[in-house]
PDB file of C-alpha atoms in Angstrom:
ATOM      1  CA  UNK A   1      -0.064   0.027   0.016  1.00  0.00           C
ATOM      2  CA  UNK A   2       1.097   3.626  -0.664  1.00  0.00           C
ATOM      3  CA  UNK A   3       3.191   2.631  -3.674  1.00  0.00           C
ATOM      4  CA  UNK A   4       2.950   6.160  -4.967  1.00  0.00           C
ATOM      5  CA  UNK A   5       4.772   7.679  -2.080  1.00  0.00           C
ATOM      6  CA  UNK A   6       7.936   5.865  -2.942  1.00  0.00           C
ATOM      7  CA  UNK A   7       8.199   6.719  -6.566  1.00  0.00           C
ATOM      8  CA  UNK A   8      10.558   9.284  -7.930  1.00  0.00           C
ATOM      9  CA  UNK A   9       7.590  10.730 -10.058  1.00  0.00           C
ATOM     10  CA  UNK A  10       5.506  11.251  -7.037  1.00  0.00           C
ATOM     11  CA  UNK A  11       8.179  12.808  -4.963  1.00  0.00           C
ATOM     12  CA  UNK A  12       9.022  15.129  -7.826  1.00  0.00           C
ATOM     13  CA  UNK A  13       5.387  16.076  -8.259  1.00  0.00           C
ATOM     14  CA  UNK A  14       4.819  16.445  -4.570  1.00  0.00           C
ATOM     15  CA  UNK A  15       7.671  19.036  -4.379  1.00  0.00           C
ATOM     16  CA  UNK A  16       5.998  20.855  -7.318  1.00  0.00           C
ATOM     17  CA  UNK A  17       2.994  21.422  -5.020  1.00  0.00           C
ATOM     18  CA  UNK A  18       5.022  24.302  -3.458  1.00  0.00           C
ATOM     19  CA  UNK A  19       4.494  26.256  -6.733  1.00  0.00           C
ATOM     20  CA  UNK A  20       0.663  25.768  -6.605  1.00  0.00           C
ATOM     21  CA  UNK A  21      -1.004  28.713  -4.937  1.00  0.00           C
ATOM     22  CA  UNK A  22      -4.364  28.303  -3.171  1.00  0.00           C
ATOM     23  CA  UNK A  23      -7.353  30.491  -3.133  1.00  0.00           C
ATOM     24  CA  UNK A  24      -6.897  32.676  -0.049  1.00  0.00           C
ATOM     25  CA  UNK A  25     -10.623  32.746   0.538  1.00  0.00           C
ATOM     26  CA  UNK A  26     -10.458  28.991   1.225  1.00  0.00           C
ATOM     27  CA  UNK A  27      -6.941  28.448   2.589  1.00  0.00           C
ATOM     28  CA  UNK A  28      -4.493  30.202   4.683  1.00  0.00           C
ATOM     29  CA  UNK A  29      -1.521  28.074   3.637  1.00  0.00           C
ATOM     30  CA  UNK A  30       0.813  29.679   1.172  1.00  0.00           C
ATOM     31  CA  UNK A  31       0.766  26.799  -1.286  1.00  0.00           C
ATOM     32  CA  UNK A  32      -0.548  23.370  -1.833  1.00  0.00           C
ATOM     33  CA  UNK A  33       2.545  21.622  -0.449  1.00  0.00           C
ATOM     34  CA  UNK A  34       2.283  23.514   2.862  1.00  0.00           C
ATOM     35  CA  UNK A  35      -1.416  22.632   2.904  1.00  0.00           C
ATOM     36  CA  UNK A  36      -0.815  18.992   2.517  1.00  0.00           C
ATOM     37  CA  UNK A  37       1.875  18.915   5.267  1.00  0.00           C
ATOM     38  CA  UNK A  38      -0.637  20.770   7.504  1.00  0.00           C
ATOM     39  CA  UNK A  39      -3.376  18.346   6.714  1.00  0.00           C
ATOM     40  CA  UNK A  40      -0.998  15.339   7.431  1.00  0.00           C
ATOM     41  CA  UNK A  41      -0.174  16.823  10.750  1.00  0.00           C
ATOM     42  CA  UNK A  42      -3.753  17.482  11.735  1.00  0.00           C
ATOM     43  CA  UNK A  43      -4.964  14.006  10.448  1.00  0.00           C
ATOM     44  CA  UNK A  44      -2.349  12.343  12.768  1.00  0.00           C
ATOM     45  CA  UNK A  45      -3.596  14.379  15.672  1.00  0.00           C
ATOM     46  CA  UNK A  46      -7.135  13.390  15.025  1.00  0.00           C
ATOM     47  CA  UNK A  47      -6.218   9.744  14.541  1.00  0.00           C
ATOM     48  CA  UNK A  48      -4.588   9.837  17.975  1.00  0.00           C
ATOM     49  CA  UNK A  49      -7.444  11.555  19.545  1.00  0.00           C
ATOM     50  CA  UNK A  50      -9.829   9.019  18.235  1.00  0.00           C
ATOM     51  CA  UNK A  51      -7.739   5.992  19.002  1.00  0.00           C
ATOM     52  CA  UNK A  52      -6.948   4.958  15.400  1.00  0.00           C
ATOM     53  CA  UNK A  53      -4.548   1.944  15.033  1.00  0.00           C
ATOM     54  CA  UNK A  54      -1.173   2.475  13.241  1.00  0.00           C
ATOM     55  CA  UNK A  55      -2.424   1.296   9.884  1.00  0.00           C
ATOM     56  CA  UNK A  56      -5.182   3.948   9.835  1.00  0.00           C
ATOM     57  CA  UNK A  57      -2.674   6.595  10.939  1.00  0.00           C
ATOM     58  CA  UNK A  58      -0.434   5.617   8.000  1.00  0.00           C
ATOM     59  CA  UNK A  59      -3.454   5.679   5.682  1.00  0.00           C
ATOM     60  CA  UNK A  60      -4.465   9.174   6.829  1.00  0.00           C
ATOM     61  CA  UNK A  61      -1.009  10.546   6.520  1.00  0.00           C
ATOM     62  CA  UNK A  62      -0.502   9.067   2.980  1.00  0.00           C
ATOM     63  CA  UNK A  63      -3.893  10.362   2.011  1.00  0.00           C
ATOM     64  CA  UNK A  64      -2.829  13.821   3.116  1.00  0.00           C
ATOM     65  CA  UNK A  65       0.107  13.743   0.889  1.00  0.00           C
ATOM     66  CA  UNK A  66      -1.610  12.541  -2.232  1.00  0.00           C
ATOM     67  CA  UNK A  67      -5.180  13.976  -2.053  1.00  0.00           C
ATOM     68  CA  UNK A  68      -4.277  17.165  -3.929  1.00  0.00           C
ATOM     69  CA  UNK A  69      -1.489  16.059  -6.110  1.00  0.00           C
ATOM     70  CA  UNK A  70      -3.779  16.635  -9.246  1.00  0.00           C
ATOM     71  CA  UNK A  71      -3.371  20.332  -8.610  1.00  0.00           C
ATOM     72  CA  UNK A  72      -0.059  20.301 -10.395  1.00  0.00           C
ATOM     73  CA  UNK A  73      -2.241  19.676 -13.478  1.00  0.00           C
ATOM     74  CA  UNK A  74      -4.043  22.757 -12.844  1.00  0.00           C
ATOM     75  CA  UNK A  75      -7.245  21.365 -11.510  1.00  0.00           C
ATOM     76  CA  UNK A  76      -8.653  20.990  -7.903  1.00  0.00           C
ATOM     77  CA  UNK A  77     -10.872  18.132  -9.133  1.00  0.00           C
ATOM     78  CA  UNK A  78     -10.131  14.895  -7.290  1.00  0.00           C
ATOM     79  CA  UNK A  79     -10.199  13.077 -10.690  1.00  0.00           C
ATOM     80  CA  UNK A  80      -6.890  14.753 -11.438  1.00  0.00           C
ATOM     81  CA  UNK A  81      -5.374  13.315  -8.386  1.00  0.00           C
ATOM     82  CA  UNK A  82      -6.753   9.893  -9.338  1.00  0.00           C
ATOM     83  CA  UNK A  83      -5.052  10.115 -12.779  1.00  0.00           C
ATOM     84  CA  UNK A  84      -1.698  10.912 -11.209  1.00  0.00           C
ATOM     85  CA  UNK A  85      -2.005   8.036  -8.650  1.00  0.00           C
ATOM     86  CA  UNK A  86      -2.338   5.588 -11.402  1.00  0.00           C
ATOM     87  CA  UNK A  87       0.834   7.070 -13.085  1.00  0.00           C
ATOM     88  CA  UNK A  88       2.604   6.453  -9.774  1.00  0.00           C
ATOM     89  CA  UNK A  89       1.425   2.855  -9.628  1.00  0.00           C
ATOM     90  CA  UNK A  90      -1.044   3.288  -6.822  1.00  0.00           C
ATOM     91  CA  UNK A  91      -3.984   0.962  -7.405  1.00  0.00           C
ATOM     92  CA  UNK A  92      -5.016  -0.220  -4.007  1.00  0.00           C
ATOM     93  CA  UNK A  93      -8.651   0.202  -4.176  1.00  0.00           C
ATOM     94  CA  UNK A  94      -9.608   1.255  -0.670  1.00  0.00           C
ATOM     95  CA  UNK A  95      -6.954   3.925  -0.596  1.00  0.00           C
ATOM     96  CA  UNK A  96      -7.647   5.189  -4.123  1.00  0.00           C
ATOM     97  CA  UNK A  97     -11.307   5.468  -3.198  1.00  0.00           C
ATOM     98  CA  UNK A  98     -10.408   7.622  -0.208  1.00  0.00           C
ATOM     99  CA  UNK A  99      -8.763  10.075  -2.631  1.00  0.00           C
ATOM    100  CA  UNK A 100     -11.832   9.787  -4.956  1.00  0.00           C
ATOM    101  CA  UNK A 101     -14.394  10.623  -2.134  1.00  0.00           C
ATOM    102  CA  UNK A 102     -12.293  13.148  -0.043  1.00  0.00           C
ATOM    103  CA  UNK A 103     -14.360  16.062  -1.406  1.00  0.00           C
ATOM    104  CA  UNK A 104     -17.721  14.351  -1.847  1.00  0.00           C
ATOM    105  CA  UNK A 105     -19.308  16.498   0.931  1.00  0.00           C
ATOM    106  CA  UNK A 106     -19.475  19.584  -1.260  1.00  0.00           C
ATOM    107  CA  UNK A 107     -21.352  18.106  -4.266  1.00  0.00           C
ATOM    108  CA  UNK A 108     -23.567  16.106  -2.018  1.00  0.00           C
ATOM    109  CA  UNK A 109     -24.355  19.223  -0.001  1.00  0.00           C
ATOM    110  CA  UNK A 110     -25.106  21.197  -3.202  1.00  0.00           C
ATOM    111  CA  UNK A 111     -27.513  18.384  -4.307  1.00  0.00           C
ATOM    112  CA  UNK A 112     -29.129  18.614  -0.816  1.00  0.00           C
ATOM    113  CA  UNK A 113     -29.703  22.378  -1.124  1.00  0.00           C
ATOM    114  CA  UNK A 114     -31.333  21.849  -4.529  1.00  0.00           C
ATOM    115  CA  UNK A 115     -33.803  19.478  -2.856  1.00  0.00           C
ATOM    116  CA  UNK A 116     -32.020  16.301  -4.178  1.00  0.00           C
ATOM    117  CA  UNK A 117     -30.015  14.873  -1.203  1.00  0.00           C
ATOM    118  CA  UNK A 118     -27.960  11.785  -1.812  1.00  0.00           C
ATOM    119  CA  UNK A 119     -30.170   8.739  -1.122  1.00  0.00           C
ATOM    120  CA  UNK A 120     -29.576   6.078   1.459  1.00  0.00           C
ATOM    121  CA  UNK A 121     -28.344   3.893  -1.396  1.00  0.00           C
ATOM    122  CA  UNK A 122     -25.700   6.347  -2.379  1.00  0.00           C
ATOM    123  CA  UNK A 123     -24.611   6.406   1.337  1.00  0.00           C
ATOM    124  CA  UNK A 124     -24.460   2.700   1.498  1.00  0.00           C
ATOM    125  CA  UNK A 125     -22.498   2.468  -1.923  1.00  0.00           C
ATOM    126  CA  UNK A 126     -19.893   4.949  -0.648  1.00  0.00           C
ATOM    127  CA  UNK A 127     -19.697   3.074   2.661  1.00  0.00           C
ATOM    128  CA  UNK A 128     -18.845  -0.136   0.767  1.00  0.00           C
ATOM    129  CA  UNK A 129     -15.939   1.689  -0.933  1.00  0.00           C
ATOM    130  CA  UNK A 130     -14.432   3.610   1.940  1.00  0.00           C
ATOM    131  CA  UNK A 131     -14.104   3.633   5.632  1.00  0.00           C
ATOM    132  CA  UNK A 132     -16.434   6.459   6.298  1.00  0.00           C
ATOM    133  CA  UNK A 133     -15.072   7.218   9.765  1.00  0.00           C
ATOM    134  CA  UNK A 134     -11.577   7.722   8.305  1.00  0.00           C
ATOM    135  CA  UNK A 135     -13.047   9.798   5.491  1.00  0.00           C
ATOM    136  CA  UNK A 136     -14.812  12.118   7.985  1.00  0.00           C
ATOM    137  CA  UNK A 137     -11.598  12.479  10.097  1.00  0.00           C
ATOM    138  CA  UNK A 138      -9.698  13.325   6.935  1.00  0.00           C
ATOM    139  CA  UNK A 139     -12.297  15.777   5.828  1.00  0.00           C
ATOM    140  CA  UNK A 140     -11.939  17.571   9.104  1.00  0.00           C
ATOM    141  CA  UNK A 141      -8.069  17.647   8.668  1.00  0.00           C
ATOM    142  CA  UNK A 142      -8.370  18.802   5.117  1.00  0.00           C
ATOM    143  CA  UNK A 143      -9.943  22.106   6.490  1.00  0.00           C
ATOM    144  CA  UNK A 144      -7.116  22.767   8.821  1.00  0.00           C
ATOM    145  CA  UNK A 145      -5.967  25.904   7.080  1.00  0.00           C
ATOM    146  CA  UNK A 146      -9.510  27.176   6.038  1.00  0.00           C
ATOM    147  CA  UNK A 147     -10.576  30.516   7.558  1.00  0.00           C
ATOM    148  CA  UNK A 148     -12.976  29.683  10.372  1.00  0.00           C
ATOM    149  CA  UNK A 149     -11.774  26.135  10.551  1.00  0.00           C
ATOM    150  CA  UNK A 150     -13.775  23.015   9.640  1.00  0.00           C
ATOM    151  CA  UNK A 151     -16.900  24.002  11.766  1.00  0.00           C
ATOM    152  CA  UNK A 152     -17.496  27.028   9.472  1.00  0.00           C
ATOM    153  CA  UNK A 153     -17.688  24.840   6.422  1.00  0.00           C
ATOM    154  CA  UNK A 154     -21.519  24.164   5.979  1.00  0.00           C
ATOM    155  CA  UNK A 155     -20.979  21.279   3.488  1.00  0.00           C
ATOM    156  CA  UNK A 156     -18.710  19.522   5.874  1.00  0.00           C
ATOM    157  CA  UNK A 157     -20.728  19.979   8.974  1.00  0.00           C
ATOM    158  CA  UNK A 158     -23.850  18.756   7.114  1.00  0.00           C
ATOM    159  CA  UNK A 159     -21.871  15.652   5.746  1.00  0.00           C
ATOM    160  CA  UNK A 160     -20.551  14.867   9.293  1.00  0.00           C
ATOM    161  CA  UNK A 161     -24.122  15.085  10.787  1.00  0.00           C
ATOM    162  CA  UNK A 162     -25.503  12.889   8.058  1.00  0.00           C
ATOM    163  CA  UNK A 163     -22.707  10.332   8.422  1.00  0.00           C
ATOM    164  CA  UNK A 164     -23.149  10.258  12.132  1.00  0.00           C
ATOM    165  CA  UNK A 165     -26.959   9.871  11.907  1.00  0.00           C
ATOM    166  CA  UNK A 166     -26.465   6.892   9.609  1.00  0.00           C
ATOM    167  CA  UNK A 167     -23.992   5.229  12.100  1.00  0.00           C
ATOM    168  CA  UNK A 168     -20.921   5.783   9.845  1.00  0.00           C
ATOM    169  CA  UNK A 169     -19.149   8.327  11.994  1.00  0.00           C
ATOM    170  CA  UNK A 170     -18.651   8.491  15.706  1.00  0.00           C
ATOM    171  CA  UNK A 171     -15.822  10.864  16.603  1.00  0.00           C
ATOM    172  CA  UNK A 172     -14.228  10.689  20.030  1.00  0.00           C
ATOM    173  CA  UNK A 173     -12.967  14.158  19.555  1.00  0.00           C
ATOM    174  CA  UNK A 174     -12.603  16.364  16.573  1.00  0.00           C
ATOM    175  CA  UNK A 175     -11.645  19.837  17.871  1.00  0.00           C
TER     176      UNK A 175
END
């Protein structure tokens, strides 16, 4: 697992994230590399607070490093990160799916605001592909450098409430 992290191509591209600027309305980090490092640190803190085993900690840390690697292609779309992961030889399905779903809260929230919330079937389908507890912890960590923090993000707080109501998410501590 985490084949991508050890490839020269990933290491080269990860360093390139230092040249990717972020929208200051959404991030306080000066660039995407700093953001990823901040997310990794916060993800490990959350993992410790929630009693995650070592394998889950390694998963969260690796996810923090690869989740935005597609931004070097000029797009914040998770699909770009997935394309890059395959180039680095990362095909482990449960990990790749965490990258794929790491921003699902926003489109699902938008659908909800339009009166078309994701169905129970959509939640079950996602839960079959990812560990939703880990996904939720990661989503919180991914907002580490957002103005107002994760609690100011309506899409994320809605997603966490929905995941908890469905029994997929039960944080010990998230602050």
